[in-house]
Coordinates of C-alpha atoms and ligand atoms in Angstrom, one line a residue:
M21 CA 33.4 15.8 5.7
L22 CA 36.9 15.0 7.0
W23 CA 36.8 11.6 8.9
S24 CA 39.6 12.6 11.4
K25 CA 37.3 15.7 12.1
Y26 CA 34.0 13.7 12.5
Y27 CA 32.6 11.1 15.0
I28 CA 32.3 7.5 13.3
P29 CA 33.4 5.2 16.2
T30 CA 33.4 2.1 14.1
L31 CA 33.7 -1.6 16.2
K32 CA 35.7 -4.6 15.2
E33 CA 33.7 -7.1 16.7
D34 CA 29.6 -7.8 16.8
P35 CA 28.5 -6.8 20.3
A36 CA 27.3 -9.7 22.3
E37 CA 23.6 -8.2 22.7
A38 CA 22.9 -7.7 19.0
E39 CA 21.2 -10.8 17.3
I40 CA 20.3 -9.7 14.0
I41 CA 22.6 -8.3 11.2
S42 CA 21.1 -4.9 11.2
H43 CA 21.4 -4.2 14.8
K44 CA 25.2 -5.9 14.5
L45 CA 26.4 -3.5 11.9
L46 CA 24.5 -0.4 13.1
L47 CA 26.3 -0.8 16.2
R48 CA 29.9 -1.8 14.5
A49 CA 29.5 1.1 12.2
G50 CA 29.2 3.6 14.8
M51 CA 25.8 4.8 13.7
I52 CA 23.7 4.3 17.1
R53 CA 24.6 3.6 20.4
K54 CA 22.2 2.1 22.8
L55 CA 21.2 4.7 25.9
T56 CA 19.1 2.1 27.6
S57 CA 17.2 -1.1 26.3
G58 CA 15.0 0.0 23.0
I59 CA 16.1 3.5 23.2
Y60 CA 19.1 4.5 21.3
I61 CA 21.3 7.3 20.1
Y62 CA 21.5 8.0 16.5
L63 CA 25.1 9.0 16.0
P64 CA 26.2 11.5 13.0
L65 CA 26.1 8.6 10.1
G66 CA 23.0 7.0 11.4
W67 CA 21.2 10.2 11.7
K68 CA 22.5 11.7 8.1
A69 CA 20.7 8.6 6.6
L70 CA 17.7 9.2 8.8
Q71 CA 17.5 12.3 7.4
K72 CA 18.1 11.1 3.9
I73 CA 14.9 9.0 4.3
S74 CA 13.0 11.9 5.7
D75 CA 13.6 13.9 3.1
I76 CA 12.4 11.7 0.4
I77 CA 9.2 10.9 2.5
R78 CA 8.6 14.7 2.7
Q79 CA 9.1 15.0 -0.9
E80 CA 6.6 11.9 -1.7
M81 CA 3.9 13.3 0.9
D82 CA 4.2 17.0 0.3
R83 CA 3.9 15.9 -3.9
F84 CA 0.6 14.2 -3.1
G85 CA -1.2 17.2 -0.9
A86 CA -0.1 16.2 3.0
I87 CA 0.8 19.0 5.0
E88 CA 3.3 18.7 7.4
I89 CA 3.0 19.7 10.9
S90 CA 4.5 18.6 14.3
M91 CA 2.7 17.4 17.1
P92 CA 3.9 17.1 21.4
A93 CA 5.0 13.7 22.2
V94 CA 3.4 14.0 25.6
Q95 CA -0.2 13.4 25.2
P96 CA -3.5 14.6 27.5
G97 CA -4.5 11.3 29.1
D98 CA -8.1 12.9 29.1
L99 CA -8.0 12.4 25.2
W100 CA -7.3 8.5 25.5
K101 CA -10.5 8.8 27.9
E102 CA -12.5 10.4 25.3
S103 CA -11.5 7.9 22.5
G104 CA -12.0 4.8 25.2
R105 CA -8.5 3.7 24.4
W106 CA -6.8 4.3 27.8
E107 CA -8.3 1.5 29.4
V108 CA -7.6 -0.4 26.0
Y109 CA -3.8 -0.8 26.1
G110 CA -1.9 -2.3 28.7
K111 CA 1.5 -1.8 29.7
E112 CA 2.7 -0.8 26.1
L113 CA 1.2 2.7 26.8
L114 CA 4.1 4.7 29.1
R115 CA 1.7 6.7 31.3
F116 CA 3.1 9.5 33.7
K117 CA 1.0 12.4 35.9
D118 CA 2.5 15.8 36.0
R119 CA 3.0 18.1 39.2
H120 CA -0.7 18.6 39.2
G121 CA -1.5 14.9 39.6
R122 CA -3.1 14.9 35.9
D123 CA -2.6 11.7 33.7
Y124 CA -0.4 12.0 30.5
C125 CA 1.3 9.0 28.1
F126 CA 4.2 9.6 25.7
G127 CA 2.4 9.2 22.5
P128 CA 2.4 5.8 20.8
T129 CA 0.5 7.2 17.7
H130 CA -1.5 10.4 17.4
E131 CA -5.1 9.6 16.0
E132 CA -6.6 11.1 19.4
V133 CA -4.5 14.6 18.9
I134 CA -4.8 15.0 15.6
T135 CA -8.7 14.5 15.4
D136 CA -8.5 17.0 19.0
L137 CA -6.7 19.8 16.5
V138 CA -9.0 19.0 13.4
R139 CA -12.5 19.3 15.4
G140 CA -11.4 22.5 16.5
E141 CA -10.8 24.0 13.6
I142 CA -12.7 22.3 10.8
K143 CA -16.5 22.9 10.7
S144 CA -17.5 23.2 6.8
Y145 CA -17.4 20.8 4.1
R146 CA -15.5 23.5 2.2
Q147 CA -12.4 23.0 4.0
L148 CA -12.3 19.2 3.2
P149 CA -10.3 17.0 2.3
V150 CA -7.2 17.7 4.5
N151 CA -4.2 15.5 5.2
L152 CA -1.6 16.8 8.0
Y153 CA 1.6 14.6 8.7
Q154 CA 4.3 15.0 11.0
I155 CA 7.7 12.8 11.4
Q156 CA 8.1 12.3 15.1
T157 CA 9.5 10.4 18.1
K158 CA 7.2 7.6 19.3
F159 CA 7.2 5.6 22.6
R160 CA 5.7 2.0 22.7
D161 CA 7.0 -0.1 25.8
E162 CA 7.8 -3.2 24.4
I163 CA 7.7 -6.2 26.9
R164 CA 11.3 -7.3 25.3
P165 CA 12.8 -4.8 22.9
R166 CA 15.3 -6.3 20.9
F167 CA 16.9 -6.1 17.3
G168 CA 17.9 -2.6 17.8
L169 CA 16.1 -0.3 15.6
M170 CA 13.8 -3.0 14.2
R171 CA 11.7 -3.0 17.4
G172 CA 12.8 -0.3 19.6
R173 CA 10.9 1.5 22.4
E174 CA 11.4 4.8 21.3
F175 CA 11.4 5.1 17.4
I176 CA 10.7 7.6 14.6
M177 CA 7.7 7.6 12.6
K178 CA 6.5 9.3 9.8
D179 CA 2.1 9.5 10.6
A180 CA -0.3 11.2 8.5
Y181 CA -4.2 11.5 9.3
S182 CA -6.6 12.6 6.2
F183 CA -10.2 13.6 7.1
D184 CA -12.7 13.5 4.2
R185 CA -16.3 14.4 3.7
D186 CA -17.6 11.1 2.6
D187 CA -16.3 7.5 1.8
Q188 CA -15.4 8.7 -2.1
G189 CA -13.0 11.3 -0.6
A190 CA -11.4 8.7 1.7
N191 CA -10.8 6.4 -0.6
K192 CA -9.3 9.0 -2.6
S193 CA -7.0 10.1 0.3
Y194 CA -6.6 6.2 0.8
E195 CA -5.4 5.6 -3.1
D196 CA -3.2 8.9 -3.1
M197 CA -1.4 7.8 0.1
Y198 CA -0.8 4.3 -1.5
A199 CA 0.5 6.0 -4.6
A200 CA 2.6 8.2 -1.9
Y201 CA 4.2 5.2 -0.5
M202 CA 4.8 3.3 -3.8
S203 CA 6.7 6.2 -5.0
I204 CA 8.8 6.7 -1.4
F205 CA 9.7 2.8 -1.2
K206 CA 11.0 2.9 -5.0
R207 CA 12.9 6.0 -4.3
L208 CA 14.7 4.5 -1.6
G209 CA 16.0 2.1 -4.2
L210 CA 14.4 -0.8 -1.5
K211 CA 13.1 -4.0 -2.8
F212 CA 9.2 -4.3 -1.6
R213 CA 6.0 -5.2 -1.7
A214 CA 2.5 -3.5 -0.8
V215 CA 0.5 -6.3 0.7
E216 CA -3.2 -6.6 1.9
A217 CA -3.3 -6.5 5.8
D218 CA -5.2 -7.2 8.5
S219 CA -6.5 -3.9 10.3
G220 CA -6.5 -5.2 13.7
P221 CA -7.4 -3.4 17.2
I222 CA -6.8 -0.2 15.3
G223 CA -10.6 -0.6 13.6
G224 CA -11.4 0.7 10.1
S225 CA -12.0 -1.5 7.1
F226 CA -9.1 -2.0 5.0
S227 CA -5.3 -1.8 5.1
H228 CA -2.2 -2.4 3.4
E229 CA 1.3 -3.2 4.6
F230 CA 4.6 -2.2 3.0
M231 CA 7.3 -5.0 3.3
V232 CA 11.1 -4.8 2.8
L233 CA 11.6 -7.9 1.3
A234 CA 14.3 -10.0 3.7
D235 CA 14.5 -13.5 4.7
T236 CA 15.1 -12.2 8.2
G237 CA 11.9 -10.5 8.1
E238 CA 9.7 -11.4 11.0
D239 CA 6.2 -10.9 8.6
T240 CA 5.4 -14.0 6.1
I241 CA 3.6 -12.8 2.9
A242 CA 1.8 -14.7 0.1
V243 CA 2.8 -13.3 -3.3
C244 CA 1.1 -14.3 -6.5
T245 CA 3.8 -15.3 -9.2
K246 CA 1.1 -14.2 -11.8
C247 CA -0.6 -11.3 -10.7
D248 CA -0.2 -8.6 -8.1
F249 CA -1.7 -10.3 -5.7
A250 CA 0.1 -10.3 -2.1
A251 CA -1.1 -10.4 1.2
N252 CA 0.4 -10.6 4.6
L253 CA -0.2 -14.3 6.0
E254 CA -2.5 -12.9 8.7
K255 CA -4.8 -11.7 6.2
A256 CA -4.4 -13.8 3.1
E257 CA -7.6 -15.5 1.8
V258 CA -7.8 -19.2 0.7
K259 CA -10.5 -19.8 -2.2
Y260 CA -11.7 -22.7 -3.6
A261 CA -13.5 -23.3 -6.5
E262 CA -17.0 -24.3 -6.0
K263 CA -17.6 -27.7 -5.4
E264 CA -20.8 -29.1 -6.1
G265 CA -23.0 -31.5 -4.4
S266 CA -22.6 -32.6 -0.6
P267 CA -20.2 -35.1 1.0
A268 CA -20.7 -38.5 0.7
E269 CA -22.8 -40.7 3.5
C270 CA -20.2 -42.8 5.8
P271 CA -20.6 -45.5 8.2
A272 CA -21.7 -44.2 12.0
L273 CA -19.1 -43.3 14.3
E274 CA -16.9 -46.2 15.6
K275 CA -14.9 -45.3 18.8
V276 CA -11.2 -46.8 18.8
S277 CA -8.5 -47.1 21.0
T278 CA -5.5 -44.7 20.5
P279 CA -3.5 -45.2 23.8
G280 CA -1.2 -42.2 24.2
K281 CA -1.6 -40.9 20.6
H282 CA -1.7 -37.1 21.0
S283 CA -0.5 -35.4 17.8
V284 CA -2.0 -35.8 14.3
E285 CA 1.3 -37.7 13.2
E286 CA 1.1 -40.1 16.1
V287 CA -2.9 -40.7 15.2
A288 CA -2.2 -40.9 11.5
D289 CA 0.7 -43.3 12.1
F290 CA -1.3 -45.5 14.8
L291 CA -4.5 -45.8 12.4
G292 CA -2.7 -45.9 9.2
V293 CA -4.7 -42.9 7.8
P294 CA -3.4 -39.9 5.9
K295 CA -3.3 -36.6 8.2
E296 CA -5.7 -34.9 5.6
K297 CA -8.3 -37.6 6.8
I298 CA -7.9 -36.1 10.5
V299 CA -9.8 -33.3 11.9
K300 CA -8.0 -31.1 14.7
T301 CA -10.3 -29.7 17.2
L302 CA -8.8 -26.6 18.4
L303 CA -9.8 -24.9 21.8
Y304 CA -9.9 -21.0 22.4
E305 CA -11.3 -18.9 25.1
A306 CA -12.3 -15.8 23.3
D307 CA -13.0 -12.9 25.4
G308 CA -13.6 -15.3 28.4
R309 CA -15.9 -17.6 26.0
P310 CA -15.1 -21.1 25.4
V311 CA -14.7 -21.8 21.6
A312 CA -13.6 -24.7 19.2
V313 CA -12.4 -24.6 15.8
L314 CA -12.1 -27.7 13.6
V315 CA -9.4 -27.7 10.6
R316 CA -7.9 -30.4 8.9
G317 CA -4.9 -32.4 10.1
D318 CA -2.3 -31.3 7.6
R319 CA -3.6 -27.5 7.9
E320 CA -2.5 -24.4 9.9
L321 CA -5.4 -22.3 12.1
N322 CA -4.7 -18.4 11.2
E323 CA -5.7 -17.5 14.8
V324 CA -5.9 -13.5 13.0
K325 CA -8.9 -14.8 10.6
L326 CA -10.3 -16.4 13.6
K327 CA -10.2 -13.4 15.7
N328 CA -11.4 -11.3 13.3
L329 CA -14.6 -13.7 12.5
L330 CA -15.0 -13.9 16.6
G331 CA -15.1 -10.0 17.0
A332 CA -12.6 -11.1 19.9
L333 CA -10.3 -8.3 21.3
D334 CA -8.8 -11.4 23.3
L335 CA -8.0 -14.6 21.8
R336 CA -6.1 -17.6 23.5
L337 CA -5.2 -21.1 23.0
A338 CA -7.0 -22.8 25.8
S339 CA -4.8 -23.8 28.8
F340 CA -4.5 -27.8 30.0
D341 CA -7.2 -27.2 32.7
Q342 CA -9.5 -25.7 30.4
V343 CA -9.0 -28.6 27.4
Q344 CA -9.5 -31.1 30.1
K345 CA -12.7 -29.2 31.9
W346 CA -14.3 -28.6 28.0
S347 CA -13.5 -32.1 26.7
N348 CA -13.3 -34.6 29.7
A349 CA -9.8 -35.5 28.4
P350 CA -6.3 -34.4 27.9
V351 CA -4.8 -32.2 25.3
G352 CA -5.0 -34.3 21.9
F353 CA -8.2 -36.2 22.4
A354 CA -10.7 -33.2 22.0
G355 CA -13.1 -33.3 19.4
P356 CA -16.7 -31.8 18.4
V357 CA -18.7 -34.7 19.4
G358 CA -20.2 -34.0 22.8
L359 CA -17.7 -30.7 23.5
N360 CA -19.3 -28.4 26.0
V361 CA -18.0 -25.4 24.3
E362 CA -20.4 -22.1 23.3
A363 CA -19.9 -22.8 19.5
I364 CA -17.8 -25.0 17.1
Y365 CA -16.5 -23.1 14.1
A366 CA -15.0 -25.0 11.0
D367 CA -12.6 -24.2 8.7
Q368 CA -14.3 -24.4 5.1
E369 CA -12.3 -26.7 3.7
L370 CA -14.0 -29.5 5.6
M371 CA -17.1 -28.8 3.6
F372 CA -15.8 -31.0 0.7
D373 CA -15.3 -34.5 2.4
T374 CA -16.1 -36.5 5.2
D375 CA -15.2 -40.0 7.3
Y376 CA -12.8 -38.1 9.2
V377 CA -11.0 -39.2 12.2
V378 CA -11.3 -36.9 15.1
G379 CA -10.6 -36.9 18.9
A380 CA -13.3 -38.8 21.3
N381 CA -13.4 -36.6 24.2
E382 CA -11.9 -39.3 26.1
A383 CA -8.5 -40.2 27.0
D384 CA -6.6 -42.7 24.6
A385 CA -9.8 -42.6 22.2
H386 CA -10.8 -41.3 18.9
Y387 CA -13.7 -41.7 16.4
L388 CA -13.4 -42.8 13.1
H389 CA -16.0 -41.8 10.3
F390 CA -17.1 -38.6 11.5
H391 CA -19.3 -36.9 9.2
L392 CA -19.5 -33.0 10.1
Q393 CA -22.7 -32.2 9.0
R394 CA -24.4 -35.4 10.9
D395 CA -22.3 -35.6 14.1
A396 CA -21.8 -32.1 14.9
Q397 CA -23.5 -28.8 15.9
I398 CA -21.2 -26.3 14.0
E399 CA -21.7 -21.9 13.9
G400 CA -20.7 -22.7 10.1
F401 CA -17.8 -22.9 7.4
F402 CA -15.0 -19.9 7.5
D403 CA -12.0 -19.4 5.8
L404 CA -9.9 -20.1 8.9
R405 CA -6.7 -21.6 7.8
Q406 CA -3.5 -20.0 6.7
I407 CA -2.9 -20.2 2.9
T408 CA -0.1 -22.3 1.9
E409 CA 2.2 -22.8 -1.4
S410 CA 0.1 -25.1 -2.6
D411 CA -2.9 -23.2 -2.8
P412 CA -4.1 -21.0 -5.6
C413 CA -3.8 -17.1 -5.6
P414 CA -7.5 -16.2 -4.8
R415 CA -7.2 -13.5 -7.1
C416 CA -6.3 -15.3 -10.7
G417 CA -5.4 -18.8 -9.5
G418 CA -2.0 -18.7 -10.2
P419 CA 1.0 -20.1 -8.0
I420 CA 1.4 -18.6 -4.7
E421 CA 5.0 -18.0 -3.1
L422 CA 5.5 -17.6 0.8
T423 CA 8.5 -15.0 1.4
K424 CA 9.7 -13.2 4.1
G425 CA 9.3 -9.4 4.8
I426 CA 10.0 -6.6 7.1
E427 CA 6.7 -4.5 7.9
V428 CA 8.2 -0.7 7.2
G429 CA 5.0 0.9 6.2
H430 CA 1.1 0.7 7.2
I431 CA -2.0 2.7 5.9
F432 CA -5.7 2.3 7.4
K433 CA -9.1 3.3 6.1
L434 CA -10.2 4.2 10.0
G435 CA -13.7 5.5 9.0
T436 CA -15.5 7.3 11.9
K437 CA -14.1 5.4 14.7
Y438 CA -12.1 8.5 16.1
S439 CA -14.2 11.6 14.5
E440 CA -17.3 9.9 16.2
A441 CA -15.4 9.4 19.5
L442 CA -14.4 12.5 19.5
K443 CA -17.1 14.4 17.7
A444 CA -15.0 15.7 15.0
T445 CA -18.1 17.0 12.8
F446 CA -18.5 19.4 9.6
L447 CA -21.6 20.6 8.7
D448 CA -22.4 19.6 4.6
E449 CA -23.8 21.9 1.8
N450 CA -27.3 21.3 3.4
G451 CA -26.1 22.1 7.1
K452 CA -26.4 18.7 7.9
E453 CA -23.5 17.8 10.8
K454 CA -21.5 14.6 9.7
P455 CA -18.7 12.9 11.2
M456 CA -15.3 13.1 9.0
I457 CA -13.8 10.1 7.7
M458 CA -10.7 9.3 8.4
G459 CA -7.1 7.7 6.9
C460 CA -4.3 7.2 8.7
Y461 CA -0.8 6.4 7.3
G462 CA 2.3 5.5 8.9
I463 CA 5.9 4.6 8.1
G464 CA 8.7 3.3 10.5
V465 CA 11.6 5.7 9.3
S466 CA 14.4 4.5 11.7
R467 CA 13.0 1.0 10.9
V468 CA 13.4 1.8 7.3
L469 CA 17.2 2.3 8.1
A470 CA 17.3 -1.4 10.0
A471 CA 15.2 -3.1 6.9
C472 CA 17.3 -1.4 4.4
I473 CA 20.9 -2.9 6.2
E474 CA 19.0 -6.3 6.8
Q475 CA 18.2 -6.3 3.0
N476 CA 21.4 -5.1 1.9
H477 CA 24.6 -6.2 3.5
D478 CA 27.3 -8.9 3.2
E479 CA 30.0 -10.1 5.1
N480 CA 32.1 -7.1 5.1
G481 CA 29.1 -4.7 6.3
I482 CA 26.3 -2.4 5.1
I483 CA 25.5 -1.8 1.4
F484 CA 23.8 1.4 1.2
P485 CA 21.1 2.1 -1.8
P486 CA 22.8 5.5 -2.8
P487 CA 19.4 7.4 -1.9
I488 CA 19.8 6.3 1.7
A489 CA 23.9 6.6 2.2
P490 CA 24.9 8.9 4.7
Y491 CA 27.6 10.4 1.7
D492 CA 27.6 9.5 -1.9
A493 CA 31.2 8.4 -1.5
L494 CA 33.8 7.5 0.5
L495 CA 37.5 9.1 -0.5
L496 CA 40.6 7.0 0.9
A497 CA 44.0 8.5 1.3
L498 CA 46.1 5.2 1.9
N499 CA 48.9 6.9 3.0
P500 CA 48.4 10.4 4.1
K501 CA 51.9 10.6 5.2
D502 CA 53.1 10.8 1.3
S503 CA 52.7 14.4 0.3
T504 CA 51.6 13.6 -3.4
V505 CA 49.1 11.3 -2.2
K506 CA 47.9 13.9 0.6
E507 CA 48.0 16.8 -1.9
K508 CA 46.2 14.5 -4.7
A509 CA 43.7 13.4 -2.4
N510 CA 42.6 17.1 -1.3
E511 CA 42.6 17.9 -4.9
I512 CA 39.8 15.3 -5.7
Y513 CA 37.8 15.9 -2.4
E514 CA 37.5 19.9 -3.5
A515 CA 36.6 19.0 -6.7
L516 CA 33.9 16.6 -5.9
S517 CA 32.4 18.7 -3.4
A518 CA 32.3 21.7 -5.9
Q519 CA 30.3 19.0 -8.2
G520 CA 27.8 18.9 -5.7
I521 CA 29.4 15.2 -4.5
D522 CA 28.3 14.8 -0.7
C523 CA 31.8 13.3 0.0
L524 CA 33.4 11.6 3.2
F525 CA 37.0 11.8 3.3
D526 CA 39.0 9.4 5.0
D527 CA 42.2 11.4 5.5
R528 CA 43.1 9.5 9.3
D529 CA 46.8 8.5 10.0
E530 CA 45.4 4.9 9.9
R531 CA 47.0 1.3 7.9
P532 CA 45.3 1.0 4.8
G533 CA 43.9 -2.2 6.0
V534 CA 42.1 -0.2 8.7
K535 CA 40.6 1.8 5.9
F536 CA 39.5 -0.8 3.5
K537 CA 37.7 -2.8 6.4
D538 CA 36.0 0.6 7.7
A539 CA 35.0 1.4 4.1
D540 CA 33.5 -1.5 3.5
L541 CA 32.0 -1.9 6.8
I542 CA 30.0 1.6 6.5
G543 CA 29.0 0.8 3.1
L544 CA 29.0 3.9 1.1
P545 CA 27.9 3.2 -2.5
L546 CA 31.3 4.3 -4.0
Q547 CA 35.1 4.3 -2.9
I548 CA 37.6 6.4 -4.3
I549 CA 40.8 5.1 -3.4
V550 CA 44.3 7.5 -3.7
G551 CA 47.3 5.3 -3.1
A552 CA 50.9 6.6 -4.0
K553 CA 51.6 3.6 -6.5
G554 CA 48.7 4.8 -8.4
V555 CA 49.3 8.3 -8.4
K556 CA 52.7 7.8 -9.5
K557 CA 51.2 6.0 -12.5
G558 CA 48.8 9.2 -12.9
V559 CA 45.5 6.8 -11.9
V560 CA 43.1 6.3 -8.8
E561 CA 40.6 3.3 -8.2
I562 CA 36.7 3.5 -8.0
K563 CA 35.3 0.8 -6.5
I564 CA 31.8 -0.2 -6.3
R565 CA 30.5 -1.4 -2.8
H566 CA 27.9 -3.6 -4.4
S567 CA 29.5 -5.5 -6.7
G568 CA 33.1 -5.1 -5.6
E569 CA 34.0 -4.2 -9.1
R570 CA 36.8 -1.7 -9.2
I571 CA 37.9 0.8 -12.2
E572 CA 41.1 2.5 -12.8
V573 CA 40.3 6.2 -13.9
G574 CA 43.3 8.7 -15.2
L575 CA 43.6 11.6 -12.3
D576 CA 42.1 13.9 -15.1
E577 CA 39.2 12.1 -15.8
I578 CA 38.2 11.5 -12.2
I579 CA 34.9 13.5 -12.0
P580 CA 33.2 12.6 -15.4
R581 CA 33.9 9.0 -14.7
F582 CA 33.0 8.9 -11.2
K583 CA 29.5 10.6 -12.2
E584 CA 29.3 7.5 -14.9
V585 CA 30.0 5.0 -12.5
Q586 CA 27.6 6.7 -10.0
K587 CA 25.0 6.8 -12.9
K588 CA 25.5 2.9 -13.4
V589 CA 25.0 2.1 -9.3
W590 CA 21.8 4.2 -9.3
A591 CA 20.5 2.6 -12.2
H592 CA 21.7 -1.1 -10.6
Y593 CA 18.9 0.1 -7.8
G594 CA 16.2 1.4 -10.3
V595 CA 16.6 5.1 -8.9
Ligands
LIG147 C1 -1.1 2.2 21.7 C2 0.0 1.6 22.1 C3 0.7 0.9 20.8 C4 0.0 0.9 19.3 C5 -1.2 1.8 19.6 C6 -1.8 2.6 20.5 C7 -0.3 0.6 17.1 C8 -1.8 1.9 17.9 C9 -1.8 1.2 15.7 C10 -1.5 2.4 15.4 C11 -2.2 2.6 13.8 C12 -1.7 3.8 12.6 C13 -1.3 6.1 12.9 C14 0.4 6.0 12.1 C15 0.0 4.7 11.6 C16 -0.4 3.6 12.4 N1 0.3 0.2 18.2 N2 -1.3 1.2 17.1 O1 -2.9 2.6 17.8 F1 -1.6 2.8 22.7 CL1 0.9 1.4 23.6 O2 -0.7 3.3 15.7 N3 -1.0 5.1 13.7

């Protein structure tokens, strides 16, 4: 492709509205342009990269027996009313009416649509299992879309849905998709981890997320350095070696004055006790019910674990007024003794000790010598806190590391949540009607492009892993006015193209400096630089973008040397 005949509107400066590097570089490399908040146009280079990502996804999904279809983006509201989700989702679900006044939504996902299709087509166990997928535009009306393709309102998703006759079959489908995803992200040349994840309101019992590792990732994952355990922090379980016996006795509760000491640090300081001898009493409203959670002073509550324990759809921290009402004290003095909430839950770690400091449910006062089993009525001990790097791996006891990731895939065991709601049933061998067992599997295709750049860039621009790069190589003719350079560069372009190498040819009448900057900015894995001096010496230069390494090759050996260097670069990405 000739740059002079193409459309790559590169920018010299970071656009003001871009906050993260992938957003800055996608705009500057002329790969996307914003139409409106959270909605982007994919320009030629961006679109080509998305096609490369999609092609690899298709190949692996097909290899694992999934079948590609395409479903409408516009969905009838009636299906969402039937599944019960029309009321569940708020403003994030873009709703509208047609000319007849009927309700529709712009599809944020397609469980209802695919289940409606299958319930009309599949009646017998002989037709199962089936796995259907699409690569398609979704819309989720995020309240504050930011970060370019990382969190757009309109985005491209590959979403697949499997239907099985029983749990065994559903597990097989899930394992196949897990394997397909491992292969997809490996083939994309990305550093990633599959992590155990929380299933959230989608329901279903089990899920894994696929995380591209990047310091700017929003998700924190716990990774074992010894075994293959990895979990989203939201899900990562904390495990204790069984400790014998019940905690020692301790003196009776004793109220002490702690004027204006609200935080754990202030109380620990004032009373001269370590933070782990303080118990925090956190107040929440769970689906409207007042509840309290006790965690050790030096720990963080994991709200997702609490939400799942309570089965709450809506969980929010109590407001100042609620704290005052439920504890008769301002924030910072709430405690488990004489607290008027519906239930108190304790993190399991508190089981192993006693003689804690807790709020006295009175302004400027705390209790010493709190003995959990003696002085409070709790619902029980549960795994409710965030895992930390000093906790052992819950699988093998090895050391845990916390690292950042960008979620680019999520696979779920759905069970019969949708097949029961929409009566998608089949007849088994004995003519018995049963609901199909479902799974669903998503990849954020446009988000993969952003995550790839978050993981692969430097101060000069993007560094594309070859499988995602819009082109295999960039050919630069430094002074196209020089007829020998122009002639030589054209010859090389023809020779590379004849070898099936997808090459972008920068034939613009621009100064070399502009070409070098644009070359590093758009980040194709290899550059072939043709300059007057080199041609006179009978050489051109091959530059490897990820390492910056430059290799001088004779004009008569360009193709074999290029292929050799290209192989080295692919090997660097393990593809
Ligand atoms: C909605 C809106 C936003 C949503 C959903 C529904 C997320 C919703 C979860 C999923 C689960 C899987 C199939 C592919 C993989 C992910 N955000 N989810 O269901 F109405 Cl507004 O989409 N779906």
